[in-house]
Amino acid sequence: MAHKNGHPRDTVIDIAGKPVNFTGGLEFSSLTYTVMKKKKIEEKWLSQEVDLLNKITGYAPKGCVTAVMGPSGAGKSTLLDGLAGRIASGSLKGKVSLDGTETSPSLIKRTSAYIMQEDRLFPMLTVYETLLFAADFRLGPISWSDKKQRVEKMINQLGLSTSRNTYIGDEGTRGVSGGERRRVSIGVDIIHGPSLLFLDEPTSGLDSTSAHSVMDKVHDIARSGSTVILTIHQPSSRIQLLLDHLIILARGQLMFQGSPKDVTLHLNRMGRKVPKGENSIEYLIDVIQEYDQSEVGVEVLAEFARTGMKPPPLSDEELSAVSTIAPSPTPPRPSRHQIERPGGDDRGTNRKRLPLQIISTPNANNDFDHSVRSPYNNTSRSPWSGSHSGIVQTLRFTPSNQRNGRQMKNPMSSSPGYYTYSSEILPGTPTPHSSDYTVNENDYLTPDMATNTAAQHLRPKFANSFFSETWILMRRNFKNIRRTPELFLSRLMVLTVMGFMMATMFLNPSKNMQGITNLLSFFIFTVCIFFFSSNDAVPAFIQERFIFIRETSHNAYRASSYTIAGLITYLPFLALQAAVYAGIVWKALRLRGSFLYFLVVLYVSLLSTNSFVVFVSSVVPNYILGYAAVIAFTALFFLFCGYFLNSHDIPIYWKWMNKISTMTYPYEGLLMNQFQTNETFGQDPTGNDVKGVSILQSLDIRTEEWEKWEKILIMLGWAVFYRILFYIILRFFSKNQRT
């Protein structure tokens, strides 16, 4: 269906009643995102559909900074996630186009960068190292000198030269400032020159100076040719000068779209004059909140933004009531299906018309030209300080007999009889478009390919091969381990100290039944020590998981290469831990069998346990639940490993627990290595010799030599199984995405 002027219903119409002529940027139409929420109504919990986004149509011009604003709960982050392809497929309805070509979430992710509100960076890497690793991931197989040159230029452009060799830092390590950390986060995601840049509250938590510095760099990025879309809450007056285009939302509905200078014009049409000395954007948001907390609701403001139908003014009683109400959850609003359109009720039919203004400048033929001269061509002026001379015309609405109760004409269109021209002169500034600005494609190293949407389809999903990604991740892992040795050294120290304690406690076991019992206790305790030594991997991975989600959300590397790199990185450290413990206890306890097998059992036990703990860490939301889950499974594995009850004595309905326990196989393997012999280890109470094979038979453990290595293979199988589960969780379930 089209408007009467022939434009499609979802076409964005400018202030002159003409469709916006896009020369590049992001367009979106009828974006709707509905979720089910439970609400308590009359003492009963009922599920209702709630529109987090309700038919949002708009655009973000190329080369401009588009700010999404609105009160808390307006849907700012939801809209940003929807445009960035971070809402699950099928949940978001509508159309998104990039540079005039309809696109998909996968293509958006390939051509864009999303900077989260929290700075997820490795604290023990320097600014230079962080950006260099980002270049390794995102720039592909270009020369090392080119990568370093690009990183150096990025550091200079982001104003990070003085802190290039400073650690990022965290709560426990002194590092860069908050503003510098935010600029590093931006640099990490724009190192490859994305054509789209999304930022979620980039100034959150920063002081005024740092916030302005960050926004100044974002402004420069937009001028380099990127389309920048960000959410921001209560920007300062200095930051507002850096915003080119506004999208103001409330309760998932569009309240205003245009340049910041047009906000005053919008309020004037609404019948709300901006008080002297007050900021027009803040005043508009205050007006929106007044309507939101009144019985009228914000739906009438959304209707005004869509059709120009003036909202009913709030009574003095409503304004007084709103001013005394503290911000709190408001009563449920009727759904969009329950809202009566103008003409269907008395309030709708009695609404007043409000004039719309356009700015027109006469050309050589004395015709009116609606094009805008770029205010940025004069660098001596601020973005919105330029004046525009010419004839200012006002579009004044007149009643139309052709409208019915539910079919509304677009007041921005040129429909005859719907508005007439007036000579009233009022100031106004048209919405800027990408053609209004001078773009320097060399700034921030924007690749030529990034400016061509069609070329993005030819770009590979990942910049590097699987093996290159794995090598880069391994280098970063080793650097982080070298900078944070306490994680590895703490495990090594625990096993070293426990090894000396075990060696001195069970020194020279006696040749009697008590000596046999002592050996059994030593082996089961060894298995428990090795299981518990990997528990500290829970918080380590949970902290790193957020970085993984940020980096892989826009295809920095594969989940498979991350899984393999993490495994390979820790193999030598696990081997060292097993070797230190084995070397301490072997001679002291006069253990028999193969020392190599004893060492391999301990090593593979560490490997399978580490894989299990890492898998649990990928499932749980925080380290508290992670510790609880690991401890619970440790107790279960310990109970069913065969130490308290032999495998043949375990009830049949619990035998499966004995099979899945990761403690069963190292415990049985160590016993087989020690007692798989006819050598006598003591005498029973009747005076008979107790041989090693008889000890294994009494514990229902097989005595064949080859079955020792079967235990090794089973442990390796569990290690591989848990790593595969870990990969599946990372690949399919660890996404920062709405459902």
XYZ file of C-alpha atoms in Angstrom:
739
model
C 0.000 0.000 0.000
C 1.217 3.501 -0.809
C 0.502 7.020 0.348
C -1.566 9.229 -1.856
C 1.546 10.887 -3.211
C 2.712 7.509 -4.479
C 5.356 6.805 -1.864
C 5.329 3.402 -0.131
C 3.792 3.453 3.324
C 7.144 2.669 4.974
C 9.028 5.343 3.055
C 10.752 7.943 5.237
C 9.398 11.394 4.358
C 11.456 14.504 5.076
C 10.282 17.858 6.362
C 9.410 19.015 2.842
C 7.058 16.105 2.278
C 9.463 14.371 -0.076
C 10.968 10.907 0.330
C 14.466 10.940 1.808
C 17.050 10.551 -0.934
C 19.597 8.127 0.542
C 23.111 8.313 -0.839
C 24.309 5.699 1.597
C 23.692 4.419 5.065
C 21.387 2.096 6.942
C 17.638 2.078 6.311
C 15.063 0.153 8.305
C 11.312 -0.120 8.025
C 8.560 -1.560 10.229
C 10.943 -3.117 12.744
C 8.822 -4.984 15.275
C 10.041 -7.128 18.131
C 7.450 -8.788 20.356
C 8.146 -10.849 23.473
C 5.983 -12.651 25.983
C 6.038 -11.244 29.500
C 4.201 -12.329 32.600
C 2.137 -9.693 34.381
C 0.136 -9.942 37.561
C -3.452 -8.945 36.865
C -6.110 -9.382 39.556
C -3.873 -11.644 41.654
C -3.169 -13.869 38.638
C -0.031 -14.139 36.531
C -0.910 -13.906 32.850
C 1.326 -13.977 29.772
C 0.928 -11.003 27.469
C 2.575 -9.896 24.267
C 4.729 -6.805 24.736
C 6.159 -4.841 21.835
C 9.721 -3.872 22.650
C 9.821 -2.363 19.154
C 6.640 -1.297 17.379
C 6.929 -0.657 13.640
C 10.036 1.533 13.778
C 10.902 3.066 10.401
C 13.922 5.275 9.922
C 17.455 5.594 8.667
C 21.028 6.341 9.710
C 22.923 8.402 7.113
C 26.386 7.401 6.031
C 29.120 9.658 7.341
C 26.962 10.808 10.257
C 26.636 10.008 13.947
C 23.115 8.740 14.625
C 22.128 8.763 18.294
C 19.276 6.610 19.622
C 17.851 8.318 22.699
C 14.873 8.114 25.001
C 13.786 7.479 28.586
C 14.740 4.303 30.432
C 12.973 1.303 28.921
C 12.380 3.093 25.640
C 13.895 0.282 23.545
C 17.197 1.965 22.648
C 19.412 -1.095 23.137
C 16.756 -3.320 21.582
C 16.744 -1.224 18.406
C 20.543 -1.238 18.315
C 20.596 -5.029 18.718
C 17.979 -5.413 15.996
C 19.929 -3.315 13.515
C 23.181 -5.110 14.409
C 21.697 -8.576 13.793
C 21.834 -9.512 17.484
C 18.199 -10.607 17.706
C 17.525 -14.242 16.847
C 16.293 -14.913 13.349
C 12.512 -14.930 13.170
C 12.003 -12.859 16.315
C 12.542 -9.493 14.636
C 10.144 -8.477 11.883
C 10.837 -5.791 9.339
C 13.410 -4.916 6.720
C 16.942 -3.542 6.996
C 18.875 -2.206 4.014
C 22.473 -1.079 3.710
C 23.355 1.414 0.979
C 20.078 0.627 -0.751
C 20.535 -3.152 -0.714
C 18.422 -5.329 1.563
C 20.710 -7.177 3.922
C 20.660 -10.019 6.433
C 21.979 -10.377 10.004
C 24.949 -12.434 8.787
C 25.974 -9.736 6.307
C 25.496 -7.001 8.911
C 27.824 -8.870 11.281
C 30.382 -9.256 8.503
C 30.427 -5.559 7.653
C 29.956 -4.005 11.084
C 31.434 -3.723 14.549
C 29.500 -3.666 17.817
C 31.087 -2.000 20.841
C 29.449 -3.136 24.055
C 28.813 -0.981 27.075
C 31.377 -2.940 29.097
C 35.011 -2.935 27.994
C 35.893 -6.621 27.615
C 39.663 -6.683 27.194
C 42.555 -8.739 28.547
C 43.908 -6.717 31.486
C 47.539 -7.844 31.167
C 47.991 -6.875 27.536
C 49.225 -3.411 26.635
C 47.302 -1.022 24.405
C 49.670 -1.761 21.530
C 49.467 -5.538 21.997
C 45.667 -5.461 22.233
C 45.340 -3.579 18.959
C 48.031 -5.703 17.290
C 46.189 -8.927 18.125
C 42.983 -7.324 16.823
C 44.827 -6.548 13.591
C 46.023 -10.158 13.394
C 42.442 -11.396 13.690
C 40.678 -8.889 11.440
C 43.129 -7.919 8.694
C 43.933 -11.355 7.363
C 47.167 -12.444 5.694
C 48.700 -9.036 5.016
C 52.335 -8.368 5.829
C 53.450 -7.946 9.425
C 54.845 -4.474 8.687
C 51.502 -3.354 7.250
C 49.684 -4.550 10.362
C 52.101 -2.711 12.646
C 51.806 0.432 10.541
C 48.023 0.322 10.731
C 48.122 -0.203 14.501
C 50.507 2.732 14.944
C 48.238 4.974 12.890
C 45.194 3.810 14.840
C 46.938 4.603 18.138
C 47.743 8.118 16.942
C 44.236 8.759 15.636
C 42.623 7.561 18.848
C 44.915 9.695 20.984
C 46.560 6.730 22.717
C 50.208 7.493 21.970
C 51.128 8.257 25.578
C 49.622 4.993 26.829
C 50.614 2.642 23.989
C 52.805 0.498 26.304
C 50.503 0.661 29.332
C 48.572 -2.396 30.480
C 44.809 -2.294 29.990
C 44.461 -3.097 33.693
C 41.534 -4.110 35.872
C 40.429 -3.870 39.497
C 43.649 -5.478 40.703
C 46.118 -4.036 38.206
C 46.652 -0.357 37.513
C 46.205 0.420 33.841
C 44.835 2.973 31.409
C 42.041 5.376 32.321
C 38.382 4.676 31.652
C 38.262 6.927 28.610
C 41.420 5.386 27.176
C 40.060 1.889 27.772
C 36.888 2.813 25.905
C 38.921 4.166 22.990
C 40.936 0.933 22.920
C 37.653 -1.015 22.727
C 36.627 1.141 19.797
C 39.995 0.674 18.116
C 39.801 -3.110 18.471
C 36.529 -3.159 16.543
C 37.348 -0.591 13.850
C 40.862 -1.799 13.011
C 39.488 -3.441 9.865
C 37.497 -0.368 8.792
C 33.877 -1.530 9.157
C 31.250 0.302 7.145
C 28.863 0.092 10.121
C 29.704 0.878 13.734
C 27.292 0.230 16.622
C 28.037 1.532 20.113
C 25.988 0.790 23.213
C 26.271 3.667 25.700
C 29.880 4.597 24.763
C 30.005 7.343 27.409
C 28.569 5.300 30.269
C 30.644 5.543 33.450
C 33.006 8.199 32.066
C 33.598 11.699 33.339
C 32.643 14.658 31.145
C 36.103 15.140 29.636
C 36.634 11.446 28.872
C 33.113 11.134 27.446
C 33.667 14.083 25.111
C 37.039 12.682 24.037
C 35.459 9.335 23.172
C 32.596 10.950 21.262
C 35.014 13.207 19.408
C 36.818 10.115 18.108
C 33.487 8.494 17.213
C 32.599 11.658 15.308
C 35.876 11.422 13.370
C 35.151 7.782 12.551
C 31.800 8.783 11.057
C 33.470 11.450 8.947
C 35.831 8.801 7.585
C 32.887 7.257 5.748
C 31.351 4.864 8.290
C 27.733 4.766 9.376
C 27.776 5.205 13.169
C 24.757 4.350 15.323
C 24.910 4.614 19.100
C 22.713 4.732 22.146
C 23.351 7.518 24.611
C 21.726 8.737 27.800
C 21.686 12.425 28.754
C 24.551 13.706 26.572
C 26.180 16.975 27.551
C 25.773 20.069 25.407
C 29.281 19.556 23.973
C 28.458 15.990 22.982
C 25.170 17.065 21.411
C 27.150 19.221 18.986
C 28.771 16.005 17.713
C 25.427 14.299 16.969
C 24.130 14.595 13.409
C 20.932 12.585 13.500
C 18.556 11.662 16.338
C 16.148 8.785 16.791
C 14.116 9.252 19.974
C 12.055 6.331 21.268
C 9.622 5.698 24.100
C 8.090 2.338 24.950
C 9.379 0.888 21.688
C 7.721 3.560 19.525
C 9.244 6.323 17.431
C 8.821 9.763 19.012
C 11.120 11.825 16.793
C 13.606 11.447 13.957
C 15.731 14.174 12.475
C 18.556 16.566 13.173
C 19.049 17.915 16.705
C 18.149 21.388 15.425
C 14.697 20.139 14.392
C 13.761 19.179 17.956
C 12.646 22.718 18.751
C 10.558 22.766 15.582
C 9.005 19.434 16.522
C 8.078 20.709 19.975
C 6.617 23.898 18.524
C 4.355 21.849 16.274
C 3.346 19.827 19.278
C 2.352 22.997 21.093
C 5.147 22.821 23.642
C 7.485 25.782 23.468
C 10.972 25.157 24.815
C 11.514 27.297 27.936
C 14.227 29.880 27.632
C 17.651 28.529 28.541
C 16.535 24.885 28.522
C 17.944 22.187 26.254
C 15.432 21.213 23.575
C 16.372 17.520 23.519
C 16.105 17.162 27.281
C 12.827 19.063 27.230
C 11.404 16.723 24.573
C 12.313 13.696 26.689
C 10.688 15.394 29.698
C 7.527 15.928 27.641
C 7.581 12.271 26.604
C 7.833 11.194 30.233
C 4.971 13.515 31.174
C 2.723 11.808 28.624
C 4.031 8.376 29.612
C 3.106 8.900 33.266
C -0.284 10.381 32.431
C -3.462 8.595 31.406
C -2.966 9.746 27.824
C 0.189 7.698 27.215
C 2.923 8.071 24.612
C 0.870 6.523 21.822
C -0.434 9.950 20.866
C 3.143 11.226 20.496
C 3.970 8.275 18.266
C 0.867 9.077 16.216
C 2.042 12.677 15.935
C 5.471 11.535 14.726
C 3.826 9.288 12.106
C 0.970 11.430 10.841
C 1.331 14.930 12.280
C -1.892 14.610 14.272
C -1.370 16.947 17.209
C -1.532 15.190 20.599
C -4.068 16.419 23.136
C -2.523 18.783 25.693
C -2.159 17.562 29.244
C -4.396 19.242 31.789
C -2.960 21.178 34.703
C -4.129 18.406 37.018
C -2.269 15.769 34.968
C 0.894 17.857 34.836
C 0.694 18.415 38.578
C 0.136 14.717 39.212
C 3.009 13.753 36.942
C 5.388 16.158 38.665
C 4.656 14.573 42.048
C 4.974 10.964 40.878
C 8.370 9.392 41.393
C 9.646 7.310 38.483
C 8.011 3.936 38.847
C 6.517 1.225 36.695
C 3.509 2.732 34.940
C 0.147 1.022 34.467
C -0.069 -1.315 31.503
C -0.767 0.470 28.243
C -3.259 -0.954 25.765
C -1.667 -2.932 22.983
C -1.408 -1.503 19.502
C -4.470 -3.534 18.545
C -6.540 -1.851 21.265
C -5.627 1.765 20.452
C -8.459 3.657 18.777
C -7.336 5.620 15.766
C -8.263 9.285 15.409
C -11.852 9.589 14.318
C -12.941 6.579 16.320
C -13.402 8.511 19.554
C -14.164 12.049 20.622
C -10.603 12.764 21.628
C -9.343 11.789 18.191
C -11.853 13.824 16.214
C -11.355 16.971 18.257
C -7.587 17.089 17.943
C -6.145 20.394 16.763
C -3.996 20.668 13.692
C -0.495 22.005 14.191
C 1.575 23.754 11.495
C 4.607 22.093 9.949
C 7.494 24.209 8.705
C 9.884 23.672 5.862
C 12.883 25.700 4.801
C 13.170 26.574 1.133
C 15.762 28.723 -0.576
C 15.097 30.277 -3.993
C 17.413 29.212 -6.773
C 18.329 31.012 -9.959
C 14.938 30.268 -11.491
C 13.203 31.557 -8.371
C 12.090 27.992 -7.643
C 12.502 26.553 -4.201
C 15.402 24.178 -3.682
C 15.257 21.980 -0.572
C 18.874 20.846 -0.704
C 21.119 21.761 2.210
C 24.586 23.213 2.134
C 26.888 21.289 4.461
C 27.587 23.208 7.657
C 30.805 21.185 7.971
C 32.372 22.732 4.912
C 33.165 25.734 7.075
C 35.428 24.325 9.742
C 35.447 27.529 11.742
C 31.836 26.984 12.806
C 30.280 24.372 15.037
C 28.103 21.770 13.305
C 24.834 23.498 14.028
C 25.845 27.168 14.146
C 25.351 27.881 10.457
C 22.455 30.110 9.488
C 20.284 29.572 6.437
C 18.814 32.517 4.601
C 15.763 32.278 2.444
C 12.026 32.112 2.598
C 10.635 30.025 5.425
C 7.253 28.555 4.692
C 4.804 26.997 7.087
C 2.534 24.106 6.225
C -0.695 24.649 8.116
C -3.163 21.799 8.391
C -6.755 22.260 7.343
C -9.587 19.798 7.868
C -9.980 17.237 5.143
C -13.360 15.784 4.320
C -11.683 12.875 2.620
C -10.366 11.315 5.837
C -12.315 8.651 7.650
C -11.906 7.261 11.126
C -9.121 4.768 10.467
C -7.498 5.668 7.153
C -4.975 8.437 7.757
C -3.167 10.376 5.063
C 0.415 11.308 5.537
C 0.553 14.999 6.508
C 4.016 15.161 5.033
C 2.642 14.313 1.614
C 1.369 16.795 -0.929
C -2.234 15.672 -0.692
C -4.522 18.530 -1.779
C -6.817 19.924 0.868
C -4.799 18.535 3.773
C -2.560 21.522 4.359
C -2.023 24.964 2.905
C 0.976 27.281 2.825
C 1.451 30.262 5.131
C 3.924 33.100 5.036
C 4.706 32.773 8.745
C 8.477 32.823 9.244
C 10.029 30.392 11.721
C 13.598 29.054 11.914
C 14.396 25.447 11.124
C 17.198 23.199 9.918
C 16.577 20.248 7.593
C 17.875 16.797 8.492
C 21.468 16.304 7.303
C 22.239 13.571 4.813
C 25.454 11.848 3.959
C 25.920 14.026 0.902
C 26.163 17.087 3.149
C 29.547 16.144 4.561
C 33.053 15.949 3.288
C 34.294 12.380 3.678
C 37.941 11.448 3.930
C 38.163 7.761 3.115
C 41.752 7.552 4.343
C 40.926 8.466 7.915
C 40.816 5.482 10.256
C 42.002 3.354 7.349
C 38.557 2.516 6.020
C 39.076 -0.140 3.334
C 37.594 0.550 -0.069
C 35.820 -2.772 0.132
C 33.938 -1.687 3.223
C 32.172 1.066 1.296
C 30.768 -1.297 -1.293
C 27.879 -3.354 0.032
C 27.871 -5.703 -2.920
C 31.553 -6.411 -2.387
C 30.832 -7.483 1.173
C 29.179 -10.640 -0.176
C 32.534 -11.572 -1.708
C 34.469 -11.038 1.496
C 35.176 -14.304 3.344
C 33.424 -14.803 6.651
C 36.736 -15.033 8.503
C 39.852 -13.046 7.635
C 42.269 -15.896 8.493
C 42.458 -19.632 7.980
C 41.750 -22.040 10.831
C 45.452 -22.708 11.440
C 46.350 -19.001 11.409
C 43.624 -18.267 13.952
C 44.818 -21.106 16.166
C 48.407 -19.830 16.088
C 47.361 -16.244 16.900
C 45.198 -17.441 19.796
C 48.013 -19.620 21.126
C 50.430 -16.680 21.054
C 47.957 -14.541 22.956
C 47.295 -17.327 25.474
C 50.994 -17.817 26.176
C 51.469 -14.073 26.609
C 48.585 -13.901 29.081
C 49.930 -16.895 31.029
C 53.372 -15.285 31.175
C 51.835 -12.052 32.468
C 49.574 -13.848 34.984
C 51.719 -16.764 36.225
C 49.815 -17.029 39.497
C 47.075 -19.139 37.902
C 49.535 -21.781 36.708
C 51.925 -21.497 39.641
C 49.108 -21.885 42.168
C 48.217 -25.293 40.707
C 51.854 -26.320 40.537
C 52.482 -25.261 44.135
C 49.411 -27.148 45.369
C 50.522 -30.375 43.701
C 54.122 -29.891 44.864
C 53.162 -29.321 48.496
C 50.639 -32.162 48.466
C 53.234 -34.438 46.859
C 55.687 -33.825 49.735
C 52.929 -34.330 52.284
C 51.839 -37.615 50.705
C 55.424 -38.816 50.371
C 56.174 -38.190 54.042
C 52.825 -39.460 55.309
C 52.888 -42.786 53.431
C 56.679 -43.195 53.441
C 57.875 -46.829 53.098
C 54.492 -48.612 53.332
C 54.626 -51.762 55.475
C 54.108 -55.266 54.100
C 50.800 -56.031 55.813
C 47.098 -55.379 55.426
C 47.448 -51.871 56.859
C 50.102 -51.132 54.251
C 47.698 -52.265 51.503
C 44.952 -50.028 52.935
C 47.397 -47.128 53.052
C 48.285 -47.605 49.390
C 44.594 -47.659 48.415
C 44.070 -44.423 50.367
C 47.079 -42.827 48.684
C 45.803 -43.633 45.184
C 42.249 -42.350 45.740
C 43.547 -39.187 47.409
C 45.903 -38.599 44.497
C 42.991 -38.809 42.080
C 41.006 -36.323 44.207
C 43.919 -33.881 44.379
C 44.281 -33.875 40.619
C 40.547 -33.358 40.171
C 40.392 -30.418 42.573
C 43.527 -28.787 41.155
C 41.601 -27.828 38.007
C 38.720 -26.115 39.807
C 40.345 -22.700 39.597
C 39.765 -22.802 35.834
C 36.115 -21.943 36.511
C 36.471 -18.195 37.161
C 39.333 -17.899 34.678
C 37.253 -19.069 31.745
C 34.044 -17.307 32.834
C 35.969 -14.026 32.781
C 37.412 -14.836 29.363
C 34.058 -15.972 27.963
C 32.799 -12.385 27.699
C 35.834 -11.482 25.597
C 35.201 -14.526 23.414
C 31.577 -13.479 22.844
C 32.595 -9.938 21.923
C 35.303 -11.036 19.510
C 33.362 -13.807 17.791
C 30.099 -11.857 17.484
C 31.586 -10.235 14.387
C 33.660 -13.132 13.084
C 37.095 -12.334 14.493
C 37.829 -16.076 14.683
C 36.139 -19.473 14.830
C 34.918 -21.218 17.956
C 36.774 -24.348 16.788
C 40.139 -22.572 16.606
C 39.521 -21.085 20.057
C 38.792 -24.556 21.471
C 41.876 -26.160 19.921
C 44.162 -23.254 20.866
C 43.030 -23.400 24.486
C 43.686 -27.137 24.635
C 47.134 -26.979 23.044
C 48.188 -24.044 25.227
C 47.679 -25.924 28.483
C 49.132 -29.288 27.417
C 52.756 -28.516 28.467
C 51.657 -26.988 31.784
C 49.522 -30.020 32.645
C 52.462 -32.290 31.794
C 54.756 -30.332 34.123
C 52.263 -30.555 36.999
C 51.919 -34.331 36.595
C 55.692 -34.820 36.279
C 56.500 -32.854 39.467
C 54.003 -34.799 41.570
C 55.006 -38.180 40.127
C 58.696 -37.483 40.670
C 58.131 -36.656 44.348
C 56.006 -39.648 45.384
C 57.334 -42.486 43.200
C 60.546 -43.277 45.060
C 59.352 -42.243 48.503
C 56.457 -44.731 48.471
C 58.451 -47.449 46.661
C 55.722 -47.795 44.064
C 56.094 -50.574 41.533
C 55.031 -51.067 37.939
C 55.824 -48.617 35.164
C 56.751 -45.059 36.116
C 55.877 -43.969 32.569
C 52.384 -45.421 32.932
C 52.014 -43.789 36.356
C 52.963 -40.431 34.821
C 50.667 -40.868 31.812
C 47.695 -41.735 34.055
C 48.229 -38.576 36.093
C 48.661 -36.471 32.953
C 45.579 -37.793 31.167
C 43.624 -37.513 34.409
C 44.495 -33.818 34.545
C 43.535 -33.450 30.886
C 40.106 -35.076 31.252
C 39.396 -33.210 34.492
C 40.406 -29.893 32.953
C 38.140 -30.564 29.971
C 35.241 -31.356 32.295
C 35.729 -28.193 34.381
C 36.032 -25.993 31.274
C 32.823 -27.511 29.905
C 30.962 -26.775 33.149
C 32.331 -23.218 33.068
C 30.862 -22.702 29.603
C 27.389 -23.707 30.786
C 27.004 -21.818 34.077
C 26.304 -18.048 34.094
C 28.747 -17.106 36.872
C 31.637 -18.562 38.851
C 29.563 -19.095 42.022
C 27.286 -21.541 40.245
C 30.340 -22.929 38.476
C 32.073 -23.798 41.736
C 28.844 -25.284 43.110
C 28.395 -27.476 40.029
C 32.021 -28.679 40.006
C 31.950 -29.514 43.723
C 28.649 -31.369 43.351
C 29.957 -33.480 40.466
C 33.232 -34.085 42.292
C 31.313 -35.560 45.227
C 29.264 -37.770 42.921
C 32.300 -38.978 40.964
C 34.129 -39.687 44.219
C 31.191 -41.647 45.615
C 30.850 -43.927 42.582
C 34.516 -44.363 41.580
C 34.766 -47.789 43.283
C 36.586 -46.827 46.461
C 33.641 -46.945 48.861
C 31.784 -49.701 47.021
C 33.286 -52.123 44.525
C 31.800 -51.862 41.072
C 29.988 -55.186 41.458
C 28.472 -54.046 44.771
C 26.999 -50.819 43.377
C 23.212 -51.162 42.853
C 22.341 -51.809 39.239
C 20.383 -48.565 38.926
C 23.537 -46.590 39.908
C 26.123 -48.516 37.873
C 25.957 -45.926 35.107
C 27.377 -43.397 37.534
C 30.440 -45.590 37.946
C 30.913 -45.552 34.168
C 30.647 -41.776 33.719
C 32.747 -40.908 36.770
C 36.022 -39.380 35.583
C 37.634 -40.666 38.812
C 36.900 -44.323 38.097
C 39.460 -44.804 35.361
C 42.551 -43.096 36.861
C 41.853 -44.835 40.184
C 41.596 -48.271 38.592
C 44.559 -47.548 36.303
C 46.821 -46.651 39.243
C 45.744 -49.787 41.135
C 46.397 -51.989 38.102
C 49.872 -50.513 37.656
C 50.668 -51.214 41.330
C 49.025 -54.612 41.936
C 49.060 -56.316 38.520
C 51.638 -58.856 39.775
C 51.935 -62.086 41.780
C 54.178 -60.330 44.245
C 53.108 -60.595 47.899
C 52.053 -57.339 49.610
C 51.251 -58.781 53.032
C 49.350 -61.482 54.873
C 45.674 -61.697 55.722
C 44.479 -62.457 59.311
C 44.622 -66.195 58.561
C 48.292 -65.982 57.642
C 47.849 -66.422 53.879
C 49.897 -64.299 51.493
C 48.023 -61.507 49.782
C 49.213 -61.133 46.198
C 48.653 -58.163 43.949
C 46.288 -59.934 41.526
C 44.132 -61.110 44.411
C 43.778 -57.498 45.594
C 42.549 -56.492 42.131
C 40.148 -59.457 42.003
C 38.683 -58.526 45.379
C 38.036 -55.013 44.038
C 36.440 -56.408 40.847
C 39.236 -54.940 38.694
C 40.565 -56.886 35.730
C 44.138 -58.128 35.773
C 45.095 -58.274 32.071
C 48.066 -56.087 31.113
C 46.459 -54.543 28.037
C 43.486 -53.324 30.036
C 45.736 -50.793 31.762
C 46.010 -48.900 28.484
C 42.298 -49.234 27.906
C 41.834 -46.959 30.923
C 44.079 -44.379 29.250
C 42.022 -44.509 26.053
C 38.764 -44.115 27.982
C 40.120 -41.066 29.815
C 41.239 -39.563 26.513
C 37.773 -40.267 25.137
C 36.173 -38.353 28.013
C 38.581 -35.465 27.467
C 37.653 -35.304 23.779
C 33.945 -35.657 24.601
C 33.964 -32.751 27.045
C 35.950 -30.592 24.622
C 33.395 -31.298 21.902
C 30.587 -30.312 24.270
C 32.570 -27.203 25.130
C 32.845 -26.336 21.430
C 29.118 -26.907 20.853
C 28.251 -24.556 23.712
C 30.591 -21.889 22.346
C 29.468 -22.310 18.764
C 25.721 -22.412 19.182
C 24.779 -21.172 22.650
C 27.375 -18.556 23.686
C 25.998 -15.679 21.662
C 25.168 -12.228 22.877
C 21.820 -12.406 21.162
C 18.215 -11.820 22.087
C 15.733 -14.608 21.439
